[in-house]
mmCIF file of C-alpha atoms and ligand atoms in Angstrom:
data_model
loop_
_atom_site.group_PDB
_atom_site.id
_atom_site.type_symbol
_atom_site.label_atom_id
_atom_site.label_comp_id
_atom_site.label_asym_id
_atom_site.label_seq_id
_atom_site.Cartn_x
_atom_site.Cartn_y
_atom_site.Cartn_z
ATOM 1 C CA MET A 1011 -0.119 0.065 -0.092
ATOM 2 C CA ASP A 1012 1.169 3.570 -0.764
ATOM 3 C CA ILE A 1013 -0.265 5.299 2.155
ATOM 4 C CA VAL A 1014 0.313 9.085 2.664
ATOM 5 C CA GLN A 1015 1.998 9.858 5.827
ATOM 6 C CA THR A 1016 0.329 11.936 8.531
ATOM 7 C CA GLY A 1017 2.936 14.756 8.337
ATOM 8 C CA LEU A 1018 1.880 15.423 4.809
ATOM 9 C CA TRP A 1019 -1.938 15.868 5.426
ATOM 10 C CA GLY A 1020 -1.653 19.394 6.088
ATOM 11 C CA PHE A 1021 -2.470 19.119 9.733
ATOM 12 C CA GLY A 1022 1.009 19.888 11.058
ATOM 13 C CA ASP A 1023 4.367 18.051 11.574
ATOM 14 C CA GLY A 1024 5.291 15.570 14.186
ATOM 15 C CA PRO A 1025 2.898 13.228 16.048
ATOM 16 C CA LEU A 1026 -0.730 13.987 15.043
ATOM 17 C CA ILE A 1027 -2.604 15.163 18.172
ATOM 18 C CA ILE A 1028 -6.353 14.817 18.031
ATOM 19 C CA ALA A 1029 -8.475 15.900 20.972
ATOM 20 C CA GLY A 1030 -11.931 16.638 21.707
ATOM 21 C CA PRO A 1031 -14.885 15.521 23.690
ATOM 22 C CA CYS A 1032 -16.417 12.034 23.280
ATOM 23 C CA SER A 1033 -19.648 13.533 22.241
ATOM 24 C CA ALA A 1034 -20.945 16.776 20.841
ATOM 25 C CA GLU A 1035 -23.451 18.020 23.609
ATOM 26 C CA SER A 1036 -23.965 21.681 22.661
ATOM 27 C CA GLU A 1037 -22.555 24.343 20.449
ATOM 28 C CA ASP A 1038 -21.337 26.223 23.453
ATOM 29 C CA GLN A 1039 -19.467 23.092 24.919
ATOM 30 C CA LEU A 1040 -17.737 22.446 21.517
ATOM 31 C CA LEU A 1041 -16.659 26.075 21.170
ATOM 32 C CA LYS A 1042 -15.487 26.280 24.755
ATOM 33 C CA THR A 1043 -13.519 23.069 24.421
ATOM 34 C CA ALA A 1044 -11.925 23.989 21.151
ATOM 35 C CA ILE A 1045 -10.823 27.361 22.153
ATOM 36 C CA ALA A 1046 -9.045 25.834 25.175
ATOM 37 C CA LEU A 1047 -7.508 23.298 23.063
ATOM 38 C CA LYS A 1048 -6.325 25.787 20.446
ATOM 39 C CA GLU A 1049 -4.682 27.862 23.142
ATOM 40 C CA THR A 1050 -2.426 24.796 24.072
ATOM 41 C CA GLY A 1051 -0.887 25.187 20.636
ATOM 42 C CA ARG A 1052 -0.454 21.407 20.571
ATOM 43 C CA VAL A 1053 -3.694 20.057 18.936
ATOM 44 C CA HIS A 1054 -3.821 19.533 15.231
ATOM 45 C CA LEU A 1055 -7.339 18.256 14.781
ATOM 46 C CA PHE A 1056 -10.551 18.536 16.856
ATOM 47 C CA ARG A 1057 -12.730 15.456 17.411
ATOM 48 C CA ALA A 1058 -16.315 15.095 18.605
ATOM 49 C CA GLY A 1059 -18.682 12.248 18.211
ATOM 50 C CA LEU A 1060 -22.041 13.179 16.684
ATOM 51 C CA TRP A 1061 -23.595 9.676 16.462
ATOM 52 C CA LYS A 1062 -22.899 7.622 19.484
ATOM 53 C CA PRO A 1063 -22.832 3.804 19.147
ATOM 54 C CA ARG A 1064 -24.403 2.886 22.404
ATOM 55 C CA SER A 1065 -24.931 -0.646 23.603
ATOM 56 C CA ARG A 1066 -28.471 0.063 24.833
ATOM 57 C CA PRO A 1067 -30.958 2.168 22.840
ATOM 58 C CA ALA A 1068 -32.053 4.283 25.846
ATOM 59 C CA SER A 1069 -28.674 5.952 26.266
ATOM 60 C CA PHE A 1070 -27.653 9.300 24.798
ATOM 61 C CA THR A 1071 -27.163 8.511 21.181
ATOM 62 C CA GLY A 1072 -25.643 11.826 20.153
ATOM 63 C CA GLU A 1073 -26.833 15.246 18.757
ATOM 64 C CA GLY A 1074 -26.602 13.798 15.231
ATOM 65 C CA PHE A 1075 -26.622 15.876 11.972
ATOM 66 C CA ARG A 1076 -27.455 19.184 13.345
ATOM 67 C CA ALA A 1077 -24.065 19.142 15.248
ATOM 68 C CA LEU A 1078 -22.189 19.281 12.002
ATOM 69 C CA GLU A 1079 -23.111 22.978 11.957
ATOM 70 C CA TRP A 1080 -21.638 23.380 15.428
ATOM 71 C CA LEU A 1081 -18.310 21.831 14.181
ATOM 72 C CA ARG A 1082 -18.342 24.239 11.248
ATOM 73 C CA ARG A 1083 -18.524 27.118 13.748
ATOM 74 C CA VAL A 1084 -15.570 25.396 15.755
ATOM 75 C CA LYS A 1085 -13.662 25.389 12.455
ATOM 76 C CA THR A 1086 -14.196 29.008 11.428
ATOM 77 C CA GLU A 1087 -13.767 30.442 15.018
ATOM 78 C CA THR A 1088 -10.567 28.534 16.044
ATOM 79 C CA GLY A 1089 -9.132 27.397 12.656
ATOM 80 C CA LEU A 1090 -8.844 23.877 14.065
ATOM 81 C CA PRO A 1091 -9.596 21.223 11.540
ATOM 82 C CA VAL A 1092 -12.427 18.882 12.614
ATOM 83 C CA THR A 1093 -13.000 15.108 12.560
ATOM 84 C CA VAL A 1094 -16.005 12.970 13.341
ATOM 85 C CA GLU A 1095 -16.996 9.343 13.518
ATOM 86 C CA VAL A 1096 -19.052 8.137 10.579
ATOM 87 C CA ALA A 1097 -20.933 4.817 11.008
ATOM 88 C CA SER A 1098 -23.056 4.919 7.978
ATOM 89 C CA PRO A 1099 -22.980 6.136 4.167
ATOM 90 C CA GLU A 1100 -25.486 8.872 5.323
ATOM 91 C CA HIS A 1101 -23.003 10.176 7.916
ATOM 92 C CA ALA A 1102 -20.159 10.069 5.578
ATOM 93 C CA THR A 1103 -21.987 12.060 2.953
ATOM 94 C CA ALA A 1104 -23.167 14.645 5.449
ATOM 95 C CA ALA A 1105 -19.688 14.877 6.757
ATOM 96 C CA LEU A 1106 -18.255 15.575 3.238
ATOM 97 C CA GLU A 1107 -21.001 18.105 2.547
ATOM 98 C CA ALA A 1108 -20.206 19.906 5.943
ATOM 99 C CA GLY A 1109 -16.591 20.302 4.954
ATOM 100 C CA ILE A 1110 -15.345 17.951 7.882
ATOM 101 C CA ASP A 1111 -11.723 17.519 7.452
ATOM 102 C CA ALA A 1112 -11.142 13.930 8.301
ATOM 103 C CA VAL A 1113 -13.302 11.124 9.412
ATOM 104 C CA TRP A 1114 -12.901 7.953 11.582
ATOM 105 C CA LEU A 1115 -14.454 4.418 11.478
ATOM 106 C CA GLY A 1116 -15.271 3.294 15.171
ATOM 107 C CA ALA A 1117 -14.529 -0.057 16.623
ATOM 108 C CA ARG A 1118 -17.953 -1.469 16.161
ATOM 109 C CA THR A 1119 -18.094 -0.319 12.570
ATOM 110 C CA VAL A 1120 -14.665 -1.817 11.790
ATOM 111 C CA SER A 1121 -16.065 -5.159 13.276
ATOM 112 C CA ASN A 1122 -18.585 -5.340 10.394
ATOM 113 C CA PRO A 1123 -17.062 -5.436 6.832
ATOM 114 C CA PHE A 1124 -20.388 -4.721 5.214
ATOM 115 C CA SER A 1125 -20.475 -1.463 7.164
ATOM 116 C CA VAL A 1126 -16.995 -0.615 6.136
ATOM 117 C CA ASP A 1127 -17.809 -1.316 2.398
ATOM 118 C CA ALA A 1128 -20.991 0.907 2.644
ATOM 119 C CA ILE A 1129 -19.111 3.926 4.036
ATOM 120 C CA THR A 1130 -16.034 3.613 1.895
ATOM 121 C CA SER A 1131 -18.316 3.592 -1.240
ATOM 122 C CA ALA A 1132 -19.780 6.915 0.048
ATOM 123 C CA LEU A 1133 -16.225 8.241 0.395
ATOM 124 C CA GLN A 1134 -14.916 7.060 -2.872
ATOM 125 C CA GLY A 1135 -13.489 9.810 -5.183
ATOM 126 C CA THR A 1136 -12.649 12.075 -2.279
ATOM 127 C CA ASP A 1137 -9.221 12.480 -0.596
ATOM 128 C CA ILE A 1138 -10.484 12.943 2.943
ATOM 129 C CA PRO A 1139 -8.156 11.471 5.557
ATOM 130 C CA VAL A 1140 -9.829 8.210 7.179
ATOM 131 C CA LEU A 1141 -8.877 6.901 10.538
ATOM 132 C CA VAL A 1142 -9.606 3.192 11.101
ATOM 133 C CA LYS A 1143 -9.807 2.143 14.845
ATOM 134 C CA ASN A 1144 -9.240 -1.496 15.725
ATOM 135 C CA PRO A 1145 -12.227 -3.805 15.936
ATOM 136 C CA LEU A 1146 -13.718 -4.778 19.172
ATOM 137 C CA SER A 1147 -11.981 -8.146 19.108
ATOM 138 C CA PRO A 1148 -8.225 -8.776 18.938
ATOM 139 C CA ASP A 1149 -8.501 -9.827 15.239
ATOM 140 C CA LEU A 1150 -5.627 -8.311 13.185
ATOM 141 C CA GLU A 1151 -7.022 -9.579 9.876
ATOM 142 C CA LEU A 1152 -10.267 -7.844 10.446
ATOM 143 C CA TRP A 1153 -8.415 -4.512 11.269
ATOM 144 C CA ILE A 1154 -6.247 -4.982 8.092
ATOM 145 C CA GLY A 1155 -9.313 -5.896 6.030
ATOM 146 C CA ALA A 1156 -10.973 -2.646 6.877
ATOM 147 C CA ILE A 1157 -7.803 -0.627 6.094
ATOM 148 C CA GLU A 1158 -7.612 -2.548 2.657
ATOM 149 C CA ARG A 1159 -11.271 -1.657 2.008
ATOM 150 C CA VAL A 1160 -10.650 1.985 2.695
ATOM 151 C CA TYR A 1161 -7.452 1.870 0.432
ATOM 152 C CA SER A 1162 -9.610 0.001 -2.264
ATOM 153 C CA ALA A 1163 -11.923 3.021 -2.382
ATOM 154 C CA GLY A 1164 -8.919 5.133 -3.688
ATOM 155 C CA ILE A 1165 -8.406 6.793 -0.185
ATOM 156 C CA THR A 1166 -4.587 7.103 0.420
ATOM 157 C CA LYS A 1167 -4.564 9.130 3.674
ATOM 158 C CA ILE A 1168 -5.203 6.444 6.102
ATOM 159 C CA ALA A 1169 -4.113 5.967 9.696
ATOM 160 C CA ALA A 1170 -4.875 3.194 12.181
ATOM 161 C CA VAL A 1171 -6.194 4.081 15.652
ATOM 162 C CA HIS A 1172 -5.355 1.480 18.321
ATOM 163 C CA ARG A 1173 -7.915 1.802 21.115
ATOM 164 C CA GLY A 1174 -7.745 -1.572 22.673
ATOM 165 C CA PHE A 1175 -9.819 -4.650 22.672
ATOM 166 C CA THR A 1176 -12.906 -5.784 24.730
ATOM 167 C CA PRO A 1177 -11.742 -7.714 27.789
ATOM 168 C CA TYR A 1178 -13.626 -10.817 28.840
ATOM 169 C CA ASP A 1179 -12.471 -10.799 32.355
ATOM 170 C CA ARG A 1180 -12.146 -8.105 35.061
ATOM 171 C CA SER A 1181 -9.333 -5.833 33.834
ATOM 172 C CA ARG A 1182 -7.638 -2.589 34.787
ATOM 173 C CA TYR A 1183 -8.467 -1.386 31.333
ATOM 174 C CA ARG A 1184 -11.737 -0.728 29.662
ATOM 175 C CA ASN A 1185 -10.239 -2.147 26.534
ATOM 176 C CA LEU A 1186 -7.106 -4.286 26.678
ATOM 177 C CA PRO A 1187 -4.034 -2.583 24.890
ATOM 178 C CA LYS A 1188 -2.573 -5.736 23.471
ATOM 179 C CA TRP A 1189 0.338 -3.625 22.233
ATOM 180 C CA GLU A 1190 1.690 -6.514 20.183
ATOM 181 C CA LEU A 1191 -1.158 -6.308 17.757
ATOM 182 C CA ALA A 1192 -0.282 -2.491 16.986
ATOM 183 C CA ILE A 1193 3.413 -3.628 16.519
ATOM 184 C CA GLU A 1194 2.408 -6.455 14.324
ATOM 185 C CA LEU A 1195 0.175 -4.094 12.343
ATOM 186 C CA ARG A 1196 3.111 -1.674 11.713
ATOM 187 C CA SER A 1197 5.316 -4.561 10.465
ATOM 188 C CA ARG A 1198 2.562 -5.880 8.149
ATOM 189 C CA ILE A 1199 1.801 -2.367 6.613
ATOM 190 C CA PRO A 1200 5.095 -0.238 7.203
ATOM 191 C CA SER A 1201 3.706 2.813 5.523
ATOM 192 C CA LEU A 1202 0.564 3.063 7.804
ATOM 193 C CA PRO A 1203 0.641 5.613 10.652
ATOM 194 C CA VAL A 1204 -0.754 4.035 13.805
ATOM 195 C CA ILE A 1205 -2.116 6.438 16.421
ATOM 196 C CA CYS A 1206 -3.028 5.524 20.025
ATOM 197 C CA ASP A 1207 -6.347 6.235 21.679
ATOM 198 C CA PRO A 1208 -5.474 6.000 25.337
ATOM 199 C CA SER A 1209 -8.973 7.362 26.410
ATOM 200 C CA HIS A 1210 -10.922 4.405 25.116
ATOM 201 C CA MET A 1211 -8.167 1.955 26.123
ATOM 202 C CA SER A 1212 -7.993 3.048 29.626
ATOM 203 C CA GLY A 1213 -11.565 4.261 30.278
ATOM 204 C CA ARG A 1214 -10.040 6.362 33.136
ATOM 205 C CA ALA A 1215 -8.613 9.864 32.964
ATOM 206 C CA ASP A 1216 -5.876 9.109 35.409
ATOM 207 C CA LEU A 1217 -4.464 6.291 33.261
ATOM 208 C CA VAL A 1218 -4.337 8.341 30.127
ATOM 209 C CA PRO A 1219 -0.770 10.043 30.587
ATOM 210 C CA GLU A 1220 0.808 6.717 31.161
ATOM 211 C CA MET A 1221 -0.747 5.032 28.224
ATOM 212 C CA ALA A 1222 0.049 8.047 26.146
ATOM 213 C CA HIS A 1223 3.728 7.849 27.267
ATOM 214 C CA LYS A 1224 3.796 4.243 26.387
ATOM 215 C CA ALA A 1225 2.456 4.918 22.895
ATOM 216 C CA PHE A 1226 5.242 7.648 22.393
ATOM 217 C CA ASP A 1227 7.850 5.092 23.726
ATOM 218 C CA MET A 1228 6.705 2.771 20.858
ATOM 219 C CA ASN A 1229 7.100 5.642 18.490
ATOM 220 C CA MET A 1230 3.355 5.791 17.623
ATOM 221 C CA ALA A 1231 2.348 8.422 14.969
ATOM 222 C CA GLY A 1232 0.127 10.359 17.328
ATOM 223 C CA LEU A 1233 -2.647 10.422 19.967
ATOM 224 C CA MET A 1234 -6.499 10.644 19.975
ATOM 225 C CA ILE A 1235 -7.483 11.821 23.434
ATOM 226 C CA GLU A 1236 -10.796 12.668 24.772
ATOM 227 C CA VAL A 1237 -11.218 15.862 26.797
ATOM 228 C CA HIS A 1238 -14.210 17.605 28.553
ATOM 229 C CA ILE A 1239 -14.550 21.046 29.967
ATOM 230 C CA ASP A 1240 -16.470 19.844 32.939
ATOM 231 C CA PRO A 1241 -15.513 16.183 33.294
ATOM 232 C CA ALA A 1242 -17.177 15.645 36.604
ATOM 233 C CA HIS A 1243 -20.543 16.140 34.990
HETATM 234 C C1 PEP B 2337 -15.266 7.352 20.514
HETATM 235 O O1 PEP B 2337 -14.278 7.562 19.711
HETATM 236 O O2 PEP B 2337 -15.950 8.117 21.146
HETATM 237 C C2 PEP B 2337 -15.946 5.987 20.223
HETATM 238 C C3 PEP B 2337 -17.099 5.552 20.301
HETATM 239 O O3 PEP B 2337 -14.771 5.094 20.001
HETATM 240 P P1 PEP B 2337 -14.568 3.498 19.701
HETATM 241 O O4 PEP B 2337 -15.189 3.243 18.430
HETATM 242 O O5 PEP B 2337 -13.128 3.332 19.838
HETATM 243 O O6 PEP B 2337 -15.357 2.675 20.790
HETATM 244 MN MN1 MN B 2338 -15.820 8.068 23.397
#
């Protein structure tokens, strides 16, 4: 695969730092968060989830399509490029129309090849960067398969996001790191940037720095970190 390295995507040099809330909750929350992140001078890309993949349907499922407009405001007011998770072709089309700068495929989506095919068809012919999270299970072939599907749609700006794997026993982590899978992925596709998502891996704010350090010790290509302006609530 001839994958374009992150440093060339126009988001800045060095490790790619993506930060933002798990979910878009309001325009005000997004703007306040993005302004604070911009002030750090260290964030290349602002993230927010608009469509949340919840296990149970009664949970908050995200603000949806209307929040694309909020992200557009974030972009114009802070100059930070923005990225969202797309889980259907409709999300992908709407994200492209709204001028979103990069999209990511979530762990649940990557677990389903039909979903990946449907989304990549909607992205075909564009050069939007696509971040591919690992699937829920520690199945490297499934992760690579999703990356191949994205690449087959003509997309060359691809990065993998290592967010850990569902544990089946009690664990210190919300998702088991299984660092060896990220190492194996890098040796299988050497041109592929692999970014670490310590937030979903740990599920706990106090473990994020330790895991972020580990990712940099491993020379990972960047971080995707969840932040909130009022985490206690
Ligand atoms: C997220 O990024 O908020 C998210 C739902 O991630 P994942 O697909 O890794 O669970
Ligand atoms: Mn999240």
